[in-house]
XYZ file of C-alpha atoms in Angstrom:
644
model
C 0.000 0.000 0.000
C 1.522 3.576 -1.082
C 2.359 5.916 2.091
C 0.324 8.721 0.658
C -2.891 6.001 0.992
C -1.795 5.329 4.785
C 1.056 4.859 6.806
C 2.156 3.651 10.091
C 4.108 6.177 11.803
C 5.017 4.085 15.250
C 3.458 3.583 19.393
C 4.207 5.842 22.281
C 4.682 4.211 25.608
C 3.057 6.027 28.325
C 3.206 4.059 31.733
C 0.650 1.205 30.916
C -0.224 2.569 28.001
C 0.161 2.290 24.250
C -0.845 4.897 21.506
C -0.468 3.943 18.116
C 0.364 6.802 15.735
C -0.670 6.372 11.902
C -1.856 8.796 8.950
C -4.735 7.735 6.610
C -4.345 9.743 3.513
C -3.244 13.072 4.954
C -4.598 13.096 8.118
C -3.137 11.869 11.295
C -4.547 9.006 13.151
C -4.013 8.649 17.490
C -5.512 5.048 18.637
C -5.514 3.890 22.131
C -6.508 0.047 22.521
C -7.525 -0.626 26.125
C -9.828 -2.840 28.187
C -12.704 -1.470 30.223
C -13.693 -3.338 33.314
C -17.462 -1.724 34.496
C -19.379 -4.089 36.965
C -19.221 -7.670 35.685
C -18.765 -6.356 32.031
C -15.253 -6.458 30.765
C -15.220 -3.954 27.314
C -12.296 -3.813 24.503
C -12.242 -0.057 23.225
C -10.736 1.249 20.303
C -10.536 5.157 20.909
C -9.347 7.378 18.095
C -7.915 10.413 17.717
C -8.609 11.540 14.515
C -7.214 15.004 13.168
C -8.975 17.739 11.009
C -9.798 15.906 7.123
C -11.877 17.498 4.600
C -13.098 14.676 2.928
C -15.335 11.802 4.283
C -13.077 8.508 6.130
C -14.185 4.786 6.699
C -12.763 2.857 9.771
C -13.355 -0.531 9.444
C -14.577 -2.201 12.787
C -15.222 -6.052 11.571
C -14.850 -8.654 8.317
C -18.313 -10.252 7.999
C -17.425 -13.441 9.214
C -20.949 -14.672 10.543
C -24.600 -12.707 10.350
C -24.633 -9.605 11.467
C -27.801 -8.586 13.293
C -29.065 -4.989 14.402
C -29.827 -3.977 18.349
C -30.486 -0.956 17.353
C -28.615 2.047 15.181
C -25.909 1.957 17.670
C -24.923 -2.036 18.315
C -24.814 -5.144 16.887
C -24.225 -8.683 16.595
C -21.329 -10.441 15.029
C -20.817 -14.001 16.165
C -19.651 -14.054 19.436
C -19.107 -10.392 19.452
C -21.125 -7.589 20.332
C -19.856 -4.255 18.824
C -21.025 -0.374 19.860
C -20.580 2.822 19.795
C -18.983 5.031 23.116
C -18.780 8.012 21.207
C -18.499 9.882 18.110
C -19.655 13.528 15.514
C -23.206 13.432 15.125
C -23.254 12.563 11.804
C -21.019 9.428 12.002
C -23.421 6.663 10.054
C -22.204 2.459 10.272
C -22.092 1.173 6.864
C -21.938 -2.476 5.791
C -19.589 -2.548 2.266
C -17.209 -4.831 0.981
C -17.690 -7.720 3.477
C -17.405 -5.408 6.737
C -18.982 -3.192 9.085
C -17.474 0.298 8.857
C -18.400 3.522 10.203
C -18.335 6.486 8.101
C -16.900 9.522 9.585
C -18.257 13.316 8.416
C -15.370 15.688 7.502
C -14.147 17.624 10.319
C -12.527 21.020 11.244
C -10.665 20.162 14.242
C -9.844 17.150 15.830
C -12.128 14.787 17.778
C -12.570 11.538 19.287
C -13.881 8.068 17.592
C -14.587 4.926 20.585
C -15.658 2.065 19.444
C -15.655 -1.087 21.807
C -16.499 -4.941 21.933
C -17.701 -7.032 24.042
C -19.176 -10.805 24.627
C -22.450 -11.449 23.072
C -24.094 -12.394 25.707
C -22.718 -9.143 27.884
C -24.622 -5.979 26.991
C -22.602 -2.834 26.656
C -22.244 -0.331 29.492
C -24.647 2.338 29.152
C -21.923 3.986 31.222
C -18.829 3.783 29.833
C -16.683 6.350 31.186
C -16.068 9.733 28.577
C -12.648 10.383 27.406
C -12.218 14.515 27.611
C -8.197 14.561 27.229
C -6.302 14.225 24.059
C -4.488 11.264 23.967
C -1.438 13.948 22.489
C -0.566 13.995 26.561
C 0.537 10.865 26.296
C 2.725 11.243 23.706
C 5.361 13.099 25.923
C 6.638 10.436 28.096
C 5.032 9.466 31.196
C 6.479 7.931 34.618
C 9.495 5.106 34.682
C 8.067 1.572 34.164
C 11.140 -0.403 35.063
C 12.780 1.468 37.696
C 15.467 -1.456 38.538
C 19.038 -0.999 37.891
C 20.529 -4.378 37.877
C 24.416 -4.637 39.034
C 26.269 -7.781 37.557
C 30.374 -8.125 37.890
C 32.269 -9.127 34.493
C 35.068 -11.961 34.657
C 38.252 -11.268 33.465
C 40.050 -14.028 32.113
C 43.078 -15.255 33.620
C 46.662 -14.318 31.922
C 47.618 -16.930 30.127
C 51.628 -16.932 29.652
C 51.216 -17.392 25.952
C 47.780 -15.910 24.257
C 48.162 -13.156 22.418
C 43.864 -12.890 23.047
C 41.590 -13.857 26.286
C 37.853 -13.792 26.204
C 36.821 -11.482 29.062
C 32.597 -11.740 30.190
C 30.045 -9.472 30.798
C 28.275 -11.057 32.821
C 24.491 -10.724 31.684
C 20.975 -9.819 34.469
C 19.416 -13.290 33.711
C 18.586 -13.018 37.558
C 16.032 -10.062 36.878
C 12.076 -9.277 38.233
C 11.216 -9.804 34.827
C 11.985 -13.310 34.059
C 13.833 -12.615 31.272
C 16.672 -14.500 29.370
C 19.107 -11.968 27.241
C 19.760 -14.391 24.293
C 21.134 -11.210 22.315
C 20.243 -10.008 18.710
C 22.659 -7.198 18.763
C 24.450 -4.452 19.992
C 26.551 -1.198 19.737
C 28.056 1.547 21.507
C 27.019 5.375 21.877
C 29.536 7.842 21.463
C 30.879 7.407 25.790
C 31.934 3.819 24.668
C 31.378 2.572 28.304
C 27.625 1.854 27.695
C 26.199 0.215 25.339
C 22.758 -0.731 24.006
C 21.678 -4.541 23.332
C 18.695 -6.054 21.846
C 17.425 -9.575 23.175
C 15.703 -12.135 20.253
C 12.813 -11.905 23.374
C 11.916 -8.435 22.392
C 13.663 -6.160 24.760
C 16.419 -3.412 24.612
C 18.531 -2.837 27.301
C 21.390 -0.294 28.308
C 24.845 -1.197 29.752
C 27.210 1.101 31.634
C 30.328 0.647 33.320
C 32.161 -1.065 30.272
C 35.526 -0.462 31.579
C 38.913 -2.182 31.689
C 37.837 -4.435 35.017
C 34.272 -4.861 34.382
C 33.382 -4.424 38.046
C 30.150 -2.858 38.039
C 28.017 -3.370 35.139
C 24.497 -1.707 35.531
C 21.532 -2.522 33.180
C 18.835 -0.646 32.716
C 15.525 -2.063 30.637
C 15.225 0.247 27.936
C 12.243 -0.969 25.469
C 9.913 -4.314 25.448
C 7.184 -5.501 23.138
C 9.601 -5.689 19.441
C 9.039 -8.976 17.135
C 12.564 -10.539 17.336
C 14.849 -7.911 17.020
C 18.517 -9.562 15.827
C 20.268 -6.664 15.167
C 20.796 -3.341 16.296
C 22.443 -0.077 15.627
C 23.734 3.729 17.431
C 23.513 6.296 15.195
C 24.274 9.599 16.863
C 23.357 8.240 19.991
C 19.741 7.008 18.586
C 18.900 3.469 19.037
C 17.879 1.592 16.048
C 16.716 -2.204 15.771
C 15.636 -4.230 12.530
C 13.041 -6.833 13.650
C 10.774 -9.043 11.653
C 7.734 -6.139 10.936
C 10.624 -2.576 10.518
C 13.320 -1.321 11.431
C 12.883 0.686 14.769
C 14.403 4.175 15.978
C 13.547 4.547 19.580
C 12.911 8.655 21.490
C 13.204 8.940 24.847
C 11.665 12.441 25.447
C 12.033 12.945 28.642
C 15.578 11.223 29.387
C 14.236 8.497 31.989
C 16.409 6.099 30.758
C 13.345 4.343 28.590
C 11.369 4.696 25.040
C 8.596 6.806 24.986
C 8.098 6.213 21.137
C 9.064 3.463 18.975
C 9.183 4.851 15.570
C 8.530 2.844 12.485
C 11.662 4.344 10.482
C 11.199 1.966 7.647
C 9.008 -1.375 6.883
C 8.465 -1.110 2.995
C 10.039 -5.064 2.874
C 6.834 -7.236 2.259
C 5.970 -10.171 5.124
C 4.266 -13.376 4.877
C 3.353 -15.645 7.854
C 6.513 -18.066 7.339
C 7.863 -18.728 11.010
C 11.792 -19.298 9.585
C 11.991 -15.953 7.709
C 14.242 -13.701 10.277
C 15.645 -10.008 9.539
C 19.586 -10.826 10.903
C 21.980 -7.734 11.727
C 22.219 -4.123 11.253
C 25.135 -2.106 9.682
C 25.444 1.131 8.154
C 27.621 2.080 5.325
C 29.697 5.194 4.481
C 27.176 6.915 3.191
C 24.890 6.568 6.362
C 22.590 3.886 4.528
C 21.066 1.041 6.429
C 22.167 -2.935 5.429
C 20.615 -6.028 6.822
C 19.757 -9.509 5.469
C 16.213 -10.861 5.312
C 16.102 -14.722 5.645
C 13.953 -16.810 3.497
C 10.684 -18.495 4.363
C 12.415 -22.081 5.471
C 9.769 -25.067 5.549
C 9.147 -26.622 8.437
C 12.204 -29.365 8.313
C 14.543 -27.435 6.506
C 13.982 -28.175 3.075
C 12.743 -25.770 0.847
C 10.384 -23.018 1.399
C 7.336 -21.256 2.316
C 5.650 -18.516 0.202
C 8.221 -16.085 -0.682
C 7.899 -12.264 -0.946
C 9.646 -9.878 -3.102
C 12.491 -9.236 -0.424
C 12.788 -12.440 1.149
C 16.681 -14.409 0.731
C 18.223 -10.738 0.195
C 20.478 -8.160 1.695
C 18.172 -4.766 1.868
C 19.670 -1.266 1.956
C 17.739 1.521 3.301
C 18.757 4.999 3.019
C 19.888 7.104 5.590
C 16.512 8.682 6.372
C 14.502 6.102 6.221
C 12.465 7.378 3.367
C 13.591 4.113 0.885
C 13.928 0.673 0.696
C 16.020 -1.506 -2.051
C 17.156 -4.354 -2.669
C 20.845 -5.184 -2.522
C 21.387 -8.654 -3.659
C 19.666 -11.701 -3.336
C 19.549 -15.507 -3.033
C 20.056 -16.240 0.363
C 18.829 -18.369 2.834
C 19.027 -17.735 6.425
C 21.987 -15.624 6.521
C 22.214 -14.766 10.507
C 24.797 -12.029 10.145
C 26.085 -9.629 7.562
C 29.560 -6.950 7.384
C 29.934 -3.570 6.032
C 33.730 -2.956 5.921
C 35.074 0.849 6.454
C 34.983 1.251 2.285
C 31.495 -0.118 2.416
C 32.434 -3.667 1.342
C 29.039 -5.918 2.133
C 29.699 -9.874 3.135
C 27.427 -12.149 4.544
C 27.437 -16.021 6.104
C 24.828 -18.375 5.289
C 22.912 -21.163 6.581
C 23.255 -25.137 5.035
C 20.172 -26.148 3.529
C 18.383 -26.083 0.022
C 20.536 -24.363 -2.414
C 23.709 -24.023 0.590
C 25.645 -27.245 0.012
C 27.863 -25.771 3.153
C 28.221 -22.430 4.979
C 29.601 -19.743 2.673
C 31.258 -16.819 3.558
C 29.788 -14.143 0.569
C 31.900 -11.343 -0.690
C 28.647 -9.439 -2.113
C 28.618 -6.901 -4.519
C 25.270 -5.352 -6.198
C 22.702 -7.855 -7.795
C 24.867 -10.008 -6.659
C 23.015 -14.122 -7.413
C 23.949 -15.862 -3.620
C 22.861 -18.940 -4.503
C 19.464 -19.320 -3.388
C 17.809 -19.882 -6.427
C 13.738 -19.369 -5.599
C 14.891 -15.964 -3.673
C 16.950 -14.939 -6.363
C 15.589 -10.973 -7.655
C 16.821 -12.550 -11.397
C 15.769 -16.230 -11.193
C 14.059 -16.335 -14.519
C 17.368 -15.113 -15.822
C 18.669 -19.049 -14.889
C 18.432 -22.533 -16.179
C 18.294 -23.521 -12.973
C 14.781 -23.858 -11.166
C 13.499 -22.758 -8.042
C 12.099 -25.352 -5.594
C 8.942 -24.187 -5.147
C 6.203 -24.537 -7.806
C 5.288 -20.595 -8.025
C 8.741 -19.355 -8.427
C 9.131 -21.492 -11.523
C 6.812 -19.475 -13.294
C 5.504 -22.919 -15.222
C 9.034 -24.162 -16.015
C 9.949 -28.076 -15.382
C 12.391 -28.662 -12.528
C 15.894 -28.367 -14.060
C 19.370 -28.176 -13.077
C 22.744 -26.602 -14.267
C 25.870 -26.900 -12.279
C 27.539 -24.122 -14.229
C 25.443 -21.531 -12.554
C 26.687 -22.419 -8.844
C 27.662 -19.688 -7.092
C 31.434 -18.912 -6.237
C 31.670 -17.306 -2.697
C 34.809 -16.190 -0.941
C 34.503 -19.824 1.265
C 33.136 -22.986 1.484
C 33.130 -23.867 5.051
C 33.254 -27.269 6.334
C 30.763 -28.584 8.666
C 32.545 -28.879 11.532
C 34.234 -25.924 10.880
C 31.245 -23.387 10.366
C 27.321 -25.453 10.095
C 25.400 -22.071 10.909
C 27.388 -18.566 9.833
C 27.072 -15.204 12.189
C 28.046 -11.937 11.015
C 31.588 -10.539 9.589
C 33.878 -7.398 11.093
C 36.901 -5.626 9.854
C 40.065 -5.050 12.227
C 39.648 -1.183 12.415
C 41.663 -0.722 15.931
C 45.026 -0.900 16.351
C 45.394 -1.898 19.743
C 44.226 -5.296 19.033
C 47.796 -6.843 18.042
C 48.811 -7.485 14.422
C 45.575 -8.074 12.375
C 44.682 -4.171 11.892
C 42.938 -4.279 8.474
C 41.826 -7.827 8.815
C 38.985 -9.307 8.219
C 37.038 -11.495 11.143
C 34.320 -14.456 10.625
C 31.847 -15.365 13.590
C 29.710 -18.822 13.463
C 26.448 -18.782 15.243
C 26.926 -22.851 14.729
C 30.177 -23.768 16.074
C 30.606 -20.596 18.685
C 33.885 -19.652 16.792
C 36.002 -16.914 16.002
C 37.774 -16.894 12.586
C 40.653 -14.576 10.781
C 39.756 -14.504 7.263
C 42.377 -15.161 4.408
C 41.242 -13.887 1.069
C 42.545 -12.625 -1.669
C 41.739 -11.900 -5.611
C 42.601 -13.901 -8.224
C 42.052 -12.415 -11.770
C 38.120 -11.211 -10.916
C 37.765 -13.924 -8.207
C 37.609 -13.152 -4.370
C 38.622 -16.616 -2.441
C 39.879 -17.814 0.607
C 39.218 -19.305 3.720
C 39.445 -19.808 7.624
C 41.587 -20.073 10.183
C 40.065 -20.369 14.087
C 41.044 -18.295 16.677
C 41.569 -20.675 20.127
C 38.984 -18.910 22.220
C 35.644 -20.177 23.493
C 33.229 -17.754 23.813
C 30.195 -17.826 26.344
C 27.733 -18.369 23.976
C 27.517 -18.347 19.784
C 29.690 -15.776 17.862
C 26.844 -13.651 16.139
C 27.026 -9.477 15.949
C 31.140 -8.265 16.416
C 32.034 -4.395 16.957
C 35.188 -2.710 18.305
C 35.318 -0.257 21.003
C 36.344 2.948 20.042
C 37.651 3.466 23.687
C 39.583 -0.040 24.417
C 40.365 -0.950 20.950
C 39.122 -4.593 21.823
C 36.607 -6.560 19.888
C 33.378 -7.102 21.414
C 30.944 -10.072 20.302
C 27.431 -11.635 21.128
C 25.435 -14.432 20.137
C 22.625 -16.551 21.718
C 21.690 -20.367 21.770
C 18.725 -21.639 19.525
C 18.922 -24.614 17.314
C 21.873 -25.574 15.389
C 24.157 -24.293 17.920
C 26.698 -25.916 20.183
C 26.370 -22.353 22.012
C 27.202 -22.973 26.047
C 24.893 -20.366 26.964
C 21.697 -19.097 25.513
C 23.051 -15.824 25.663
C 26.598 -14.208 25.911
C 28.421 -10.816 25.539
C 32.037 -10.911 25.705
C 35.580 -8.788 25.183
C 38.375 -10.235 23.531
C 41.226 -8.725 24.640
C 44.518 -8.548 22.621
C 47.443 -9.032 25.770
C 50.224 -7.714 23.870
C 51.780 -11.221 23.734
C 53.236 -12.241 20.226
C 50.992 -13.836 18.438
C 51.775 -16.896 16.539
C 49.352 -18.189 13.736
C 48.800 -18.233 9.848
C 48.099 -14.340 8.541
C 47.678 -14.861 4.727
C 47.206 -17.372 2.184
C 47.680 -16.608 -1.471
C 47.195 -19.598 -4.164
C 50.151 -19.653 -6.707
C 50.184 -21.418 -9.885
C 51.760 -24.484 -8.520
C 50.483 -24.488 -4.930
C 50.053 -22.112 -1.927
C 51.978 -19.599 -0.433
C 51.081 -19.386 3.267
C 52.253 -16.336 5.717
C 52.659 -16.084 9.528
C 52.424 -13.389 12.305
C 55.739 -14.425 13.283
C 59.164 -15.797 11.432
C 59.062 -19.532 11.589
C 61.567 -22.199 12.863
C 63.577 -22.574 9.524
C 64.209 -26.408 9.507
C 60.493 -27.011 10.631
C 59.044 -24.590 7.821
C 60.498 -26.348 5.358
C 60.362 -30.311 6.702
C 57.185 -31.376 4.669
C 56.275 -33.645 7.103
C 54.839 -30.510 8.791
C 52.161 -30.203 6.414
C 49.334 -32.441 5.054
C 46.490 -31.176 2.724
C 43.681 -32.843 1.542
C 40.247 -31.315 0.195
C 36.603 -31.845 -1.295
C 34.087 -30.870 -3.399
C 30.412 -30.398 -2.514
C 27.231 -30.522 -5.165
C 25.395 -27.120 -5.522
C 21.860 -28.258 -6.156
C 18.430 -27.960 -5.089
C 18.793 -30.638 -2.515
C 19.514 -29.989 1.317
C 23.347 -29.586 2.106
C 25.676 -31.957 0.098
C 28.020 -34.555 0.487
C 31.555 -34.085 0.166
C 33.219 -35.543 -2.961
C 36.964 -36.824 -4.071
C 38.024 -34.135 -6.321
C 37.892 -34.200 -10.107
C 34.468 -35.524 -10.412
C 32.693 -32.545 -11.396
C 31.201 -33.156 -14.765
C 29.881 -36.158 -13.258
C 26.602 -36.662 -12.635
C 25.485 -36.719 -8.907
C 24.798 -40.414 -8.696
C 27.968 -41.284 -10.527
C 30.177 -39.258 -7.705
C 32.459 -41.066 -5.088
C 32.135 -39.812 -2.071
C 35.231 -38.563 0.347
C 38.290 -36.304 0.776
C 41.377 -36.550 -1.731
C 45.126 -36.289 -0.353
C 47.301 -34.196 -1.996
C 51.482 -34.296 -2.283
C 53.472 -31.816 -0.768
C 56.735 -31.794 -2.765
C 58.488 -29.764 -1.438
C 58.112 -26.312 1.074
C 60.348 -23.280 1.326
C 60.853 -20.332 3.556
C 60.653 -17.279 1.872
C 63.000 -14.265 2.100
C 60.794 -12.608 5.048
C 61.543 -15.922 7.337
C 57.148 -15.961 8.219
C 56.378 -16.928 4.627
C 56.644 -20.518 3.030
C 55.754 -21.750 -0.492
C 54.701 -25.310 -0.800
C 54.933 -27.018 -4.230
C 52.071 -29.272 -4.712
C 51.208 -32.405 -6.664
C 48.373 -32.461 -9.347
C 46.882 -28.876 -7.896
C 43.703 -28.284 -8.975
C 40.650 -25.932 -7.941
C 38.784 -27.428 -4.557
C 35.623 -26.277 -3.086
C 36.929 -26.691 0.552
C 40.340 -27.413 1.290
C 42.288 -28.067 4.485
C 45.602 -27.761 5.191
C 47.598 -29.217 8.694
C 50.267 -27.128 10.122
C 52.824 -28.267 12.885
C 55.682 -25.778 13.390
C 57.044 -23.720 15.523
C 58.045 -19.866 15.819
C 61.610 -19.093 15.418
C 61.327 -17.921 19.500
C 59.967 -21.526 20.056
C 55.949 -20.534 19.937
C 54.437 -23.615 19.013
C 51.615 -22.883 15.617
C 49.536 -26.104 15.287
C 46.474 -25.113 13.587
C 43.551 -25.816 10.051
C 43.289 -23.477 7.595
C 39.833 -24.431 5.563
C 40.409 -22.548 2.093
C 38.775 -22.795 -1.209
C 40.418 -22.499 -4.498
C 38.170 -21.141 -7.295
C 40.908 -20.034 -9.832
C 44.372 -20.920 -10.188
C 46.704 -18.379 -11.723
C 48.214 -19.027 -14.920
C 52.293 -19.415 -14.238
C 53.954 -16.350 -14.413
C 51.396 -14.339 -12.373
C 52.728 -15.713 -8.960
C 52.167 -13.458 -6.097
């Protein structure tokens, strides 16, 4: 429906109270739902607010379900409702059209009040019901605190360890709270005194943090906003909350500085719903332009395999612009993507979810009208051979298949690697050691941390994974740095798929200023890999072979759920004809490079690999031990000559 035809503009809060705020056409709408409790009677009222219009407006009151029957001009009968009048202008007339019972409502030079209320069939209205003589505008200021509590928890610092380079430090969440709450957390961000912080819970709440120091002593939390529909990501802009939940995105006032919402304001909702219960909005980033990103999930079956009734937006990153005022559409193809990046340039990634379409977790390097994969929520799906899985989206075609339009991400993540991706951030401190620059990978699945290796070959972004040892308290979701600390901050909750400790967790990761010893970059050459370190390696170790093994897969991009993993070299088989497994591949020979942190290993029958994983077992020239899994994937191979 257009905005100019109606729009909804948000709800105050008001103690107990909530006022909805809309426009129909031009004119502005007030509407306070309540229940009425007179004697034995108990009476649902709509009362409206309506301002000046100079042409005639309909509010519909009821779909014509069952027979409607006549008390007299002012009530009626509807099934197992009864429906009245408690007040309105004179000339208000109830008119049955289209299926409903609507009331007419005469033009009007000033603003007045509409009540129209329900009850049981068998109660009769009030003849008493009491008269509402202030504007429900006083309500739209802020009224008194609701949640007065200030909740006090202690954060744990982690112990030193002699050798990390990074410790997980917790905030230690309120789940002991009057409210009965758990914090499984959506998403946060700082304001601009990077000691608090604002968080959003997948329950519906927003709180505020304080006291984010360097000891975590006293953390206070303060319930900020309650009632959203799942908000999983959230973002400060200017010190304004934001949140992107399944029905808008959110920008919260607090007009009278209590320390709570007084109006939730619907700052954009133009992406179209349907009633699928696996269709999530994931994350909230803003670009350098100001504009709004976030990924929309698609309508997941019950099961996992395929899908509901799609909209327009589902399966897609959406960008809306720094106002609010648009909505478009990014890329598409996605699944259930819980977690996006927006690098400093304004570089969009996203993580994915294994099912129909995701043969294993990618890690996307998306650029616009970008095809993700997802073939049914693919903008451009007629444009392919390939055919969505549900009937609708094939617009009539037969169910058909071509391997040549599988998508390339930056990664293919093993299972036990990555089963359920989280969100992406960009090293942009530098007081959190030697990965300024860098790019970071959380799983939602696996509760991991990952440094990202990628690079370009020809037009291809690739790369792959390497794990961080550090166990958060709960899934790696939503990442941000501290513009105070320097240290990375990350969240995540515990629903399904998840070997998450905790169903919720917010923690620090704190660089130590200890060297740190693990694999930095990875860069495929024309005859192998050439694989770089944080520190300068033990020179007989780096180039022993024995410290090395490799092996990879392929996987099947289809329209089945997940995939197996193949032995490479099969791929213009067809599926049935494929052996399953891993190959092994030689390691002739590996040699330090010039910088002493680099090595270049020379390997047999190389070939491209959808997800590759190479051992390491050396040590640091300074004795740190590296044993660690890089999970790669090789797309192109560059011709010789063009070495790094």
């Amino acid at each position: 429906m257009p905005k100019s035809w109606a729009h909804y503009e948000g709800l105050y809060r008001h103690e107990d109270r909530v006022i909805f705020a809309y426009t129909v056409g031009s004119t502005r709408v007030l509407e306070y739902p309540s229940l009425i409790e007179t004697g034995n009677t108990r009476v649902i009222s709509r009362l409206l607010e309506i301002q000046a219009h100079d042409e005639p407006l309909w509010v519909t009151v009821a779909d014509l379900t069952a027979s409607l029957e006549s008390i007299h001009e002012q009530e009626w009968l509807l099934g197992g409702a009864r429906i009245g009048l408690g007040q309105a202008p004179t000339q208000t007339q109830w008119v049955q059209e289209g299926g409903q019972l609507r009331l007419q409502l005469p033009p009007a030079t000033r603003a007045y009040q509409v009540e129209v209320v329900f009850s049981k069939r068998d109660e009769p209205l009030p003849s008493n019901l009491p008269r509402r003589d202030q504007s429900l505008q006083e309500w739209t200021h802020g009224g008194s605190v609701r949640w007065p509590e200030v909740l006090v928890t202690r954060g744990e610092l982690a112990s030193e360890d002699a050798e990390a380079a990074y410790v997980m430090d917790r905030l230690t969440l309120p789940d002991n709270n009057p409210y009965g709450l758990e914090l499984r957390i959506g998403g946060f961000d700082f304001f601009s005194d990077p000691t608090t912080a604002a968080i959003c819970t997948w329950d519906g709440d927003v709180w505020i943090v304080s006291g984010i120091d360097a000891d975590l002593d006293t953390l206070e939390w303060k319930r900020f906003a309650s009632g959203i529909h799942e908000p999983l990501g959230l973002k400060i802009v200017e010190d304004r909350i934001y949140t992107v939940s399944d029905d808008q995105i959110t920008r919260f006032h607090d007009f009278n500085e209590d320390g709570e919402a007084d109006f939730y304001e619907n700052f954009n909702n133009d992406w179209e719903l349907t009633s699928g219960f696996h269709a999530f909005l994931f994350d909230l980033h803003t670009d350098p332009e100001g504009n709004f990103l976030f990924a929309f999930g698609s309508p997941v079956r019950g099961g996992g395999r395929s899908f509901e009734r799609m909209s327009a937006h589902h399966g897609s990153v959406l960008k809306v612009s720094a106002d609010g005022s648009t909505l478009t559409r990014y890329a598409s193809g996605l699944r259930a993507p819980n977690g996006i990046g927006v690098s400093p340039d304004g570089q969009v990634t996203t993580g994915d979810n294994e099912g129909t379409f995701v043969p294993r977790c990618p890690i996307n390097w998306v650029e616009p009208d970008d095809f993700l994969g997802v073939v049914d929520s693919y903008e451009n799906r007629d444009r392919l051979r390939t055919t969505a899985t549900v009937e609708e989206r094939r617009g009539g075609r037969e169910p058909a298949w071509d391997r040549s339009e599988e998508p390339k991400p930056l990664a293919w993540l093993p299972k036990g690697v990555d089963n359920s991706g989280g969100g992406q951030a960009w090293v942009t401190s530098d007081r959190w050691g030697p990965l300024q620059g860098q790019m970071l990978h959380g799983s939602y699945g696996q509760s991991s941390l990952y440094l990202v290796l990628k690079e370009k070959v020809e037009s291809q972004m690739q790369g792959g994974v390497v794990k961080l040892p550090l166990r958060p308290t709960s899934s790696v979701m939503r990442m941000r740095f501290n513009q105070e600390d320097g240290q990375l901050y990350l969240s995540g909750l515990k629903g399904w798929q998840s070997n998450a400790g905790r169903n919720g967790g917010l923690d620090r990761v704190r660089y130590t200023g200890k060297p740190l010893a693990m694999p930095n970059e990875l860069h495929v050459t024309p005859d192998g890999l050439r694989v770089s370190f944080t520190q300068a390696l033990d020179p007989g170790q780096a180039q022993d072979i024995e410290r090395f093994s490799l092996r990879a897969s392929d996987i099947l991009w289809d329209q089945a759920y997940g995939s197996s993993e193949y032995l490479l070299g099969q791929r213009e088989l067809a599926p049935d004809q494929k052996q399953t497994g891993w190959s092994s591949f030689s390691i002739l020979k590996s040699e330090l490079l010039e910088d002493g942190r680099s090595i270049r290993l020379t390997i047999e029958d190389w070939q491209p690999a959808h997800m590759l994983e190479l051992n390491v077992d050396v040590t640091t020239r300074a004795g740190q031990p590296i044993r660690t899994q890089i999970h790669h994937t090789v797309h192109v191979i560059p011709e010789s000559g063009k070495d790094l």
